[in-house]
Each structure stands twice: as structure tokens, then as C-alpha cells.
């Protein structure tokens, strides 16, 4: 899953792809490098990010989804929590909703059920504005697994078939380095939910803790984390640096065989 942020303020690529033509070119480059899914986001979810108005999110996302869905046969995903964006984006050709709030927001479950889109349910403690403040878990892996199991049950109740869903532990979303590492070491426990596991570790601040490097210098660390995640059972890797990540995943797949 290649990351395409059409935002002015995302932590590593903010402002680069606000122009729909540049966004389309970037998406096509990632497809050429081996991405099977492009994840288009119109609102930054980095720690401390301020929410944007729904009209602004629609204005950023829809032209890119429309152009990408017409130009390429790959899966277009939209990183959103809002029912208005879900409905309009699927209308323009998006096939998947990547929701960092696991469809808990007003109208989100019903919008995914109505549109027939696939969805990624991600765990987050708190909200992007405050999620890194006062982070505490008794047992992070079982708490995350329990949350995702409850969200899968809520989806089923809303009429969303399990086969349309994947789950994500939400690395960096209300988690300290020790929680992220604990989740990565024990990723296999999420496979008990019987759904594909998606992970996003690319350029995350965990790598600042582990390597001391700033976001533009985290390629090697991101590849190490993606490889570890794949070896521990992740099947979808959300990444900025698609070509290098695809190579690493080919190596991991060969090792697993
Ligand atoms: C939007 N976004 C940023 N980081 C992410 C992650 O780790 N997982 C998912 N599903 N989405 C993310």
C-alpha cells in the first residue's frame, strides 16, 4: 500500500502532492514500483494534527481518487473517518476505506455497509490531537486484539462481511516505543482474528527513538520494520518508499516459503 498524502501538513510528505496532477504522477510511479493499493489521505493523522473541515477534505481527495480510479486498475483506498467522504470517494471509484478510527465515528459503519467498500480497522488510543499524552496499557497486545475483535463484531452487526475487512494495530497511534515493539514482536497474535493484518511503520517516530534519525533519513529503519512485520504475519504494508519495500517483501516472502 503506497502512501499518497494530499495534505499541507503530513509529517514526511506534507505539501508535496496537493496538486492533483502531481498526486496522480506520484501514484502512478508507486504503482510502477509494485504498489497494489494507493492510500489517498486528505487529513493528516500525525500526532498533534488539527482536524480539517469535511468540505476541504473532499476538495483535496476527490479529484485524485477520480483521476486515479480512471487511470489505473489498482485498488484506490481513502484514509478517512467521515461518512460524506466515504460515500463520495466510493462513488468516484475508491474500493477501500482506511479508517484510523476503526469506523467508530458518526455514520462511518453505515456508510461502509451501504457502499460495499472494503475497510481497514485500525487501533488508536485517543485522537491525533492528544494520542501521545499519558499513554498507558496494562497488556498492550491483548488490549489491541480485544479492541479489533470488538470492531469486527460491530462491522458484522452493521452488515459488513468479514471478508471485506482487515485489521491494523496502529503503530504510533497512542503508543510509546515499548508498546510498538511489543506489538511488532507479537503481531502473530492478531492473526487469531482471522483477518489480514495491515501495518504502517514507514518513517514513523519509533525510528527516531531507535536510530535517532529524522523522517527523511529513515529508509533503512523502515525497511527493517517492514521486513520484521512481514515475517511476523503482516500481509499489507503501508509505505512511502514503495520500490525498496517491495524488494524487502520479496525477500521476506522467499524466507517464509
Ligand atoms: C493513515 N495512517 C497513518 N499511519 C497509519 C497506519 O499505521 N495504519 C493505517 N491503517 N493508516 C495509517
CSV table of C-alpha atoms and ligand atoms in Angstrom, one decimal:
chain,number,residue,atom,x,y,z
A,1,UNK,CA,0.0,0.0,0.0
A,2,UNK,CA,1.6,3.2,-1.2
A,3,UNK,CA,1.0,6.4,0.8
A,4,UNK,CA,-0.3,9.4,-1.0
A,5,UNK,CA,-0.9,12.3,1.3
A,6,UNK,CA,-2.8,15.2,-0.3
A,7,UNK,CA,-2.3,17.4,2.7
A,8,UNK,CA,-0.2,20.5,3.5
A,9,UNK,CA,0.9,19.1,6.9
A,10,UNK,CA,1.6,15.4,6.9
A,11,UNK,CA,4.8,14.6,8.8
A,12,UNK,CA,7.0,13.4,5.9
A,13,UNK,CA,5.4,14.4,2.6
A,14,UNK,CA,3.1,17.3,3.6
A,15,UNK,CA,2.5,19.8,0.8
A,16,UNK,CA,4.2,17.7,-2.0
A,17,UNK,CA,1.1,16.4,-3.7
A,18,UNK,CA,-1.6,19.0,-3.2
A,19,UNK,CA,-1.8,19.5,-6.9
A,20,UNK,CA,-4.0,16.6,-8.4
A,21,UNK,CA,-1.7,16.2,-11.4
A,22,UNK,CA,1.4,15.8,-9.2
A,23,UNK,CA,-0.6,13.4,-7.0
A,24,UNK,CA,-1.6,11.3,-9.9
A,25,UNK,CA,2.0,11.1,-11.2
A,26,UNK,CA,3.2,10.1,-7.7
A,27,UNK,CA,0.6,7.4,-7.5
A,28,UNK,CA,1.4,6.0,-10.9
A,29,UNK,CA,5.1,6.0,-10.0
A,30,UNK,CA,4.3,3.9,-6.9
A,31,UNK,CA,2.2,1.5,-9.0
A,32,UNK,CA,5.1,1.1,-11.3
A,33,UNK,CA,7.3,0.3,-8.3
A,34,UNK,CA,4.9,-2.5,-7.2
A,35,UNK,CA,2.2,-1.0,-5.1
A,36,UNK,CA,-1.1,-2.9,-5.3
A,37,UNK,CA,-3.1,-0.3,-3.3
A,38,UNK,CA,-2.7,3.5,-3.2
A,39,UNK,CA,-3.9,5.1,0.1
A,40,UNK,CA,-5.1,8.7,-0.5
A,41,UNK,CA,-5.3,10.9,2.6
A,42,UNK,CA,-6.8,14.4,2.8
A,43,UNK,CA,-6.4,15.0,6.6
A,44,UNK,CA,-3.1,14.5,8.4
A,45,UNK,CA,-3.2,12.0,11.3
A,46,UNK,CA,0.2,12.8,12.7
A,47,UNK,CA,0.4,13.4,16.4
A,48,UNK,CA,-0.9,16.9,17.2
A,49,UNK,CA,-2.5,17.4,13.8
A,50,UNK,CA,-5.6,19.7,13.7
A,51,UNK,CA,-8.8,18.4,12.1
A,52,UNK,CA,-9.9,19.9,8.7
A,53,UNK,CA,-13.4,20.7,7.5
A,54,UNK,CA,-15.2,18.0,5.6
A,55,UNK,CA,-15.5,20.3,2.5
A,56,UNK,CA,-11.7,20.8,2.5
A,57,UNK,CA,-11.1,17.0,2.8
A,58,UNK,CA,-13.5,16.4,-0.1
A,59,UNK,CA,-11.8,19.1,-2.2
A,60,UNK,CA,-8.4,17.5,-1.6
A,61,UNK,CA,-9.3,13.9,-2.1
A,62,UNK,CA,-12.0,13.5,-4.7
A,63,UNK,CA,-10.1,14.8,-7.8
A,64,UNK,CA,-7.2,12.5,-7.0
A,65,UNK,CA,-9.4,9.4,-6.4
A,66,UNK,CA,-11.4,10.2,-9.6
A,67,UNK,CA,-8.2,10.5,-11.8
A,68,UNK,CA,-6.5,7.5,-10.2
A,69,UNK,CA,-9.5,5.2,-10.5
A,70,UNK,CA,-9.8,6.1,-14.2
A,71,UNK,CA,-6.1,5.9,-15.0
A,72,UNK,CA,-5.1,2.7,-13.2
A,73,UNK,CA,-6.6,-0.8,-12.4
A,74,UNK,CA,-5.2,-0.8,-8.9
A,75,UNK,CA,-7.1,-0.6,-5.6
A,76,UNK,CA,-7.7,3.0,-4.5
A,77,UNK,CA,-8.0,3.4,-0.7
A,78,UNK,CA,-9.1,6.5,1.1
A,79,UNK,CA,-7.8,7.3,4.5
A,80,UNK,CA,-10.8,8.9,6.2
A,81,UNK,CA,-13.3,8.6,9.1
A,82,UNK,CA,-16.1,10.7,7.6
A,83,UNK,CA,-19.3,9.2,6.0
A,84,UNK,CA,-19.5,12.1,3.5
A,85,UNK,CA,-16.0,11.3,2.3
A,86,UNK,CA,-16.6,7.5,2.3
A,87,UNK,CA,-19.8,7.9,0.1
A,88,UNK,CA,-18.3,10.4,-2.3
A,89,UNK,CA,-14.9,8.6,-2.7
A,90,UNK,CA,-16.5,5.2,-3.4
A,91,UNK,CA,-18.8,7.0,-5.9
A,92,UNK,CA,-15.6,8.2,-7.7
A,93,UNK,CA,-14.1,4.7,-7.7
A,94,UNK,CA,-12.4,4.1,-4.3
A,95,UNK,CA,-12.7,0.4,-3.3
A,96,UNK,CA,-11.3,0.6,0.3
A,97,UNK,CA,-11.6,2.8,3.3
A,98,UNK,CA,-8.6,3.1,5.6
A,99,UNK,CA,-10.0,4.4,8.9
A,100,UNK,CA,-7.7,5.1,11.8
A,101,UNK,CA,-10.8,5.4,14.0
A,102,UNK,CA,-12.0,1.9,13.0
A,103,UNK,CA,-15.4,3.1,11.8
A,104,UNK,CA,-16.4,4.4,15.3
A,105,UNK,CA,-17.3,7.9,14.1
A,106,UNK,CA,-20.8,9.1,13.3
A,107,UNK,CA,-22.2,7.3,10.3
A,108,UNK,CA,-19.0,5.6,9.2
A,109,UNK,CA,-20.1,2.0,9.7
A,110,UNK,CA,-23.4,2.6,7.9
A,111,UNK,CA,-21.5,4.4,5.0
A,112,UNK,CA,-19.1,1.4,4.5
A,113,UNK,CA,-22.0,-1.0,4.7
A,114,UNK,CA,-24.0,0.9,2.2
A,115,UNK,CA,-21.2,1.4,-0.3
A,116,UNK,CA,-19.9,-2.1,-0.2
A,117,UNK,CA,-16.3,-0.9,0.2
A,118,UNK,CA,-13.5,-2.9,1.9
A,119,UNK,CA,-12.2,-1.4,5.1
A,120,UNK,CA,-9.1,-1.4,7.3
A,121,UNK,CA,-10.0,-1.2,11.0
A,122,UNK,CA,-7.1,0.4,13.0
A,123,UNK,CA,-6.5,0.7,16.7
A,124,UNK,CA,-5.8,4.1,18.1
A,125,UNK,CA,-5.8,5.3,21.8
A,126,UNK,CA,-7.1,8.8,21.9
A,127,UNK,CA,-7.2,11.2,18.9
A,128,UNK,CA,-4.4,12.6,16.8
A,129,UNK,CA,-4.6,15.8,18.8
A,130,UNK,CA,-3.8,14.1,22.1
A,131,UNK,CA,-2.9,10.5,21.4
A,132,UNK,CA,0.8,10.6,22.7
A,133,UNK,CA,-0.2,12.2,26.0
A,134,UNK,CA,-0.4,10.0,29.1
A,135,UNK,CA,-0.2,6.7,27.2
A,136,UNK,CA,-0.8,3.6,29.4
A,137,UNK,CA,-1.6,0.0,28.8
A,138,UNK,CA,-1.8,-3.0,31.2
A,139,UNK,CA,-1.2,-5.5,28.4
A,140,UNK,CA,-0.9,-3.8,25.0
A,141,UNK,CA,-1.2,-6.8,22.7
A,142,UNK,CA,-4.3,-8.2,24.3
A,143,UNK,CA,-5.9,-4.8,24.7
A,144,UNK,CA,-5.3,-4.0,21.0
A,145,UNK,CA,-6.5,-7.5,19.9
A,146,UNK,CA,-9.7,-7.2,22.1
A,147,UNK,CA,-10.5,-3.8,20.6
A,148,UNK,CA,-10.1,-5.1,17.0
A,149,UNK,CA,-12.2,-8.1,17.8
A,150,UNK,CA,-15.0,-5.8,19.1
A,151,UNK,CA,-14.8,-3.6,15.9
A,152,UNK,CA,-15.0,-6.7,13.7
A,153,UNK,CA,-18.1,-7.7,15.6
A,154,UNK,CA,-19.6,-4.2,15.2
A,155,UNK,CA,-19.0,-4.4,11.5
A,156,UNK,CA,-20.7,-7.8,11.2
A,157,UNK,CA,-23.7,-6.4,13.1
A,158,UNK,CA,-23.8,-3.5,10.7
A,159,UNK,CA,-23.9,-5.9,7.7
A,160,UNK,CA,-20.3,-5.6,6.6
A,161,UNK,CA,-18.9,-9.1,5.7
A,162,UNK,CA,-15.7,-10.1,7.4
A,163,UNK,CA,-14.1,-10.9,4.0
A,164,UNK,CA,-14.1,-7.1,3.3
A,165,UNK,CA,-12.1,-6.2,6.4
A,166,UNK,CA,-8.5,-6.1,7.5
A,167,UNK,CA,-7.1,-5.1,10.9
A,168,UNK,CA,-4.2,-2.9,12.0
A,169,UNK,CA,-2.6,-2.4,15.4
A,170,UNK,CA,-2.0,1.3,14.7
A,171,UNK,CA,1.8,1.6,15.3
A,172,UNK,CA,2.5,5.1,16.8
A,173,UNK,CA,-1.2,5.9,17.4
A,174,UNK,CA,-1.3,6.4,21.2
A,175,UNK,CA,1.7,4.1,21.7
A,176,UNK,CA,5.2,4.5,23.1
A,177,UNK,CA,8.2,2.8,21.6
A,178,UNK,CA,7.9,-0.1,24.1
A,179,UNK,CA,4.3,-0.7,23.0
A,180,UNK,CA,5.1,-0.6,19.3
A,181,UNK,CA,7.9,-3.1,19.8
A,182,UNK,CA,5.8,-5.4,21.9
A,183,UNK,CA,3.1,-5.3,19.2
A,184,UNK,CA,5.6,-6.0,16.4
A,185,UNK,CA,7.1,-8.9,18.3
A,186,UNK,CA,3.7,-10.4,18.9
A,187,UNK,CA,2.0,-9.5,15.7
A,188,UNK,CA,1.1,-13.2,15.2
A,189,UNK,CA,-1.5,-12.9,17.9
A,190,UNK,CA,-3.6,-10.6,15.7
A,191,UNK,CA,-3.7,-13.4,13.1
A,192,UNK,CA,-6.1,-15.2,15.6
A,193,UNK,CA,-8.7,-12.6,14.4
A,194,UNK,CA,-8.7,-14.5,11.1
A,195,UNK,CA,-8.3,-11.3,9.0
A,196,UNK,CA,-5.4,-9.9,7.0
A,197,UNK,CA,-3.1,-7.7,9.1
A,198,UNK,CA,-2.1,-4.3,7.7
A,199,UNK,CA,0.8,-2.4,9.3
A,200,UNK,CA,2.1,1.2,8.9
A,201,UNK,CA,5.6,1.6,10.2
A,202,UNK,CA,7.2,3.6,7.4
A,203,UNK,CA,9.2,6.6,8.6
A,204,UNK,CA,7.4,6.6,12.0
A,205,UNK,CA,8.8,8.3,15.1
A,206,UNK,CA,9.6,4.9,16.6
A,207,UNK,CA,12.6,5.1,14.2
A,208,UNK,CA,13.6,8.4,15.9
A,209,UNK,CA,13.7,6.5,19.2
A,210,UNK,CA,15.6,3.5,17.7
A,211,UNK,CA,18.0,5.2,15.4
A,212,UNK,CA,18.0,8.9,16.2
A,213,UNK,CA,17.2,9.8,12.6
A,214,UNK,CA,14.8,12.5,11.3
A,215,UNK,CA,11.9,11.5,8.9
A,216,UNK,CA,13.8,12.0,5.6
A,217,UNK,CA,16.6,9.6,6.8
A,218,UNK,CA,14.5,6.6,7.9
A,219,UNK,CA,14.5,4.4,4.8
A,220,UNK,CA,16.8,1.7,6.2
A,221,UNK,CA,14.9,1.5,9.5
A,222,UNK,CA,11.6,1.5,7.7
A,223,UNK,CA,12.7,-1.5,5.6
A,224,UNK,CA,13.9,-3.4,8.7
A,225,UNK,CA,10.5,-2.8,10.4
A,226,UNK,CA,8.5,-3.8,7.2
A,227,UNK,CA,10.5,-7.0,6.9
A,228,UNK,CA,10.0,-7.9,10.6
A,229,UNK,CA,6.3,-7.2,10.2
A,230,UNK,CA,6.0,-9.4,7.1
A,231,UNK,CA,8.0,-12.2,8.8
A,232,UNK,CA,5.6,-12.0,11.7
A,233,UNK,CA,2.5,-12.3,9.6
A,234,UNK,CA,1.5,-8.9,8.2
A,235,UNK,CA,0.1,-9.1,4.6
A,236,UNK,CA,-0.3,-5.4,3.7
A,237,UNK,CA,2.5,-3.0,4.4
A,238,UNK,CA,1.7,0.8,4.2
A,239,UNK,CA,4.8,2.5,2.9
A,240,UNK,CA,6.2,5.7,1.4
A,241,UNK,CA,9.2,4.1,-0.2
A,242,UNK,CA,7.5,1.5,-2.4
A,243,UNK,CA,10.3,0.1,-4.5
A,244,UNK,CA,12.6,-0.6,-1.6
A,245,UNK,CA,9.7,-2.0,0.5
A,246,UNK,CA,8.6,-4.3,-2.4
A,247,UNK,CA,12.2,-5.7,-2.6
A,248,UNK,CA,12.2,-6.3,1.1
A,249,UNK,CA,8.9,-8.1,1.0
A,250,UNK,CA,10.1,-10.3,-1.8
A,251,UNK,CA,13.0,-11.4,0.4
A,252,UNK,CA,10.7,-11.9,3.4
A,253,UNK,CA,8.2,-14.0,1.2
A,254,UNK,CA,11.1,-16.2,0.0
A,255,UNK,CA,12.3,-16.8,3.6
A,256,UNK,CA,8.7,-17.7,4.6
A,257,UNK,CA,8.4,-20.3,1.8
B,1,LIG,C1,-3.2,7.0,7.8
B,1,LIG,N1,-2.2,6.2,8.5
B,1,LIG,C2,-1.1,6.7,9.1
B,1,LIG,N2,-0.4,5.7,9.7
B,1,LIG,C3,-1.2,4.5,9.5
B,1,LIG,C4,-1.1,3.2,9.9
B,1,LIG,O1,-0.1,2.8,10.7
B,1,LIG,N3,-2.0,2.3,9.6
B,1,LIG,C5,-3.1,2.7,8.8
B,1,LIG,N4,-4.0,1.8,8.5
B,1,LIG,N5,-3.3,4.0,8.4
B,1,LIG,C6,-2.3,4.9,8.8
